[in-house]
C-alpha positions as MATLAB code, in Angstrom:
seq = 'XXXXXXXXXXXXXXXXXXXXXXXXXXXXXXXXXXXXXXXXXXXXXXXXXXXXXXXXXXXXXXXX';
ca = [
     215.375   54.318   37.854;
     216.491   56.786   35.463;
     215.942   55.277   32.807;
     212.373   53.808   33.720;
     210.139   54.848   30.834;
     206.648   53.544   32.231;
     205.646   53.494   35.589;
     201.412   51.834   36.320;
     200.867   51.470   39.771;
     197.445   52.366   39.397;
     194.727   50.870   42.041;
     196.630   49.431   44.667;
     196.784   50.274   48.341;
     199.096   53.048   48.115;
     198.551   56.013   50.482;
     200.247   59.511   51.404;
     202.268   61.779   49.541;
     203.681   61.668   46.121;
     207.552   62.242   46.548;
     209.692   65.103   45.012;
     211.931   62.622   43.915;
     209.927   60.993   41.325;
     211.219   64.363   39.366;
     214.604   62.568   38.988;
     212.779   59.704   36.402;
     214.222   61.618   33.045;
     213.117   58.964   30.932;
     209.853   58.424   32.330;
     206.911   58.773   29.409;
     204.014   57.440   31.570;
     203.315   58.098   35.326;
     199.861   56.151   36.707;
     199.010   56.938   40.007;
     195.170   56.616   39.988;
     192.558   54.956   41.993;
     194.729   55.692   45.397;
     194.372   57.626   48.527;
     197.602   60.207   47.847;
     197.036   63.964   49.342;
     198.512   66.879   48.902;
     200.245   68.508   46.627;
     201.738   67.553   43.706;
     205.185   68.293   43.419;
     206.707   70.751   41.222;
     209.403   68.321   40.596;
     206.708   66.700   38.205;
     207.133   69.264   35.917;
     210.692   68.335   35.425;
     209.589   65.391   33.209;
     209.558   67.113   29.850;
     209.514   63.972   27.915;
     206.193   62.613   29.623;
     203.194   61.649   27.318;
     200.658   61.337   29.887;
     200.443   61.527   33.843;
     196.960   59.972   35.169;
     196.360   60.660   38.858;
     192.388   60.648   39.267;
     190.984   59.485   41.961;
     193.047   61.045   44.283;
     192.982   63.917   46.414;
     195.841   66.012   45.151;
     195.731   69.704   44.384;
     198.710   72.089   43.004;
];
């Protein structure tokens, strides 16, 4: 998945946390996560994606 450089999985039945590992998608320009029922926090792993354009995750209850 490293080379993965969208990723919409917006409004489907996903639930839970959003893993560390998603940190590990180098390529990744566009993350989607909205309309679910993830909690927590955010992980800083996120922050590893320098070369991502835009992360949507409303709709959620996240903090961090």
């Amino acid at each position: 998945l490293s080379t993965l450089a969208a990723l919409g999985l917006d409004f489907n039945q996903l639930h839970g946390r959003i893993r560390s590992e998603i940190g590990r998608m180098s390529a990744l320009q566009y993350l989607y996560l909205s309309g679910y029922q993830l909690s927590g926090t955010i992980p800083t792993d996120v922050g590893r994606l320098m070369g991502c354009l835009q992360v949507d995750v409303h709709g959620n209850v996240l903090s961090g």
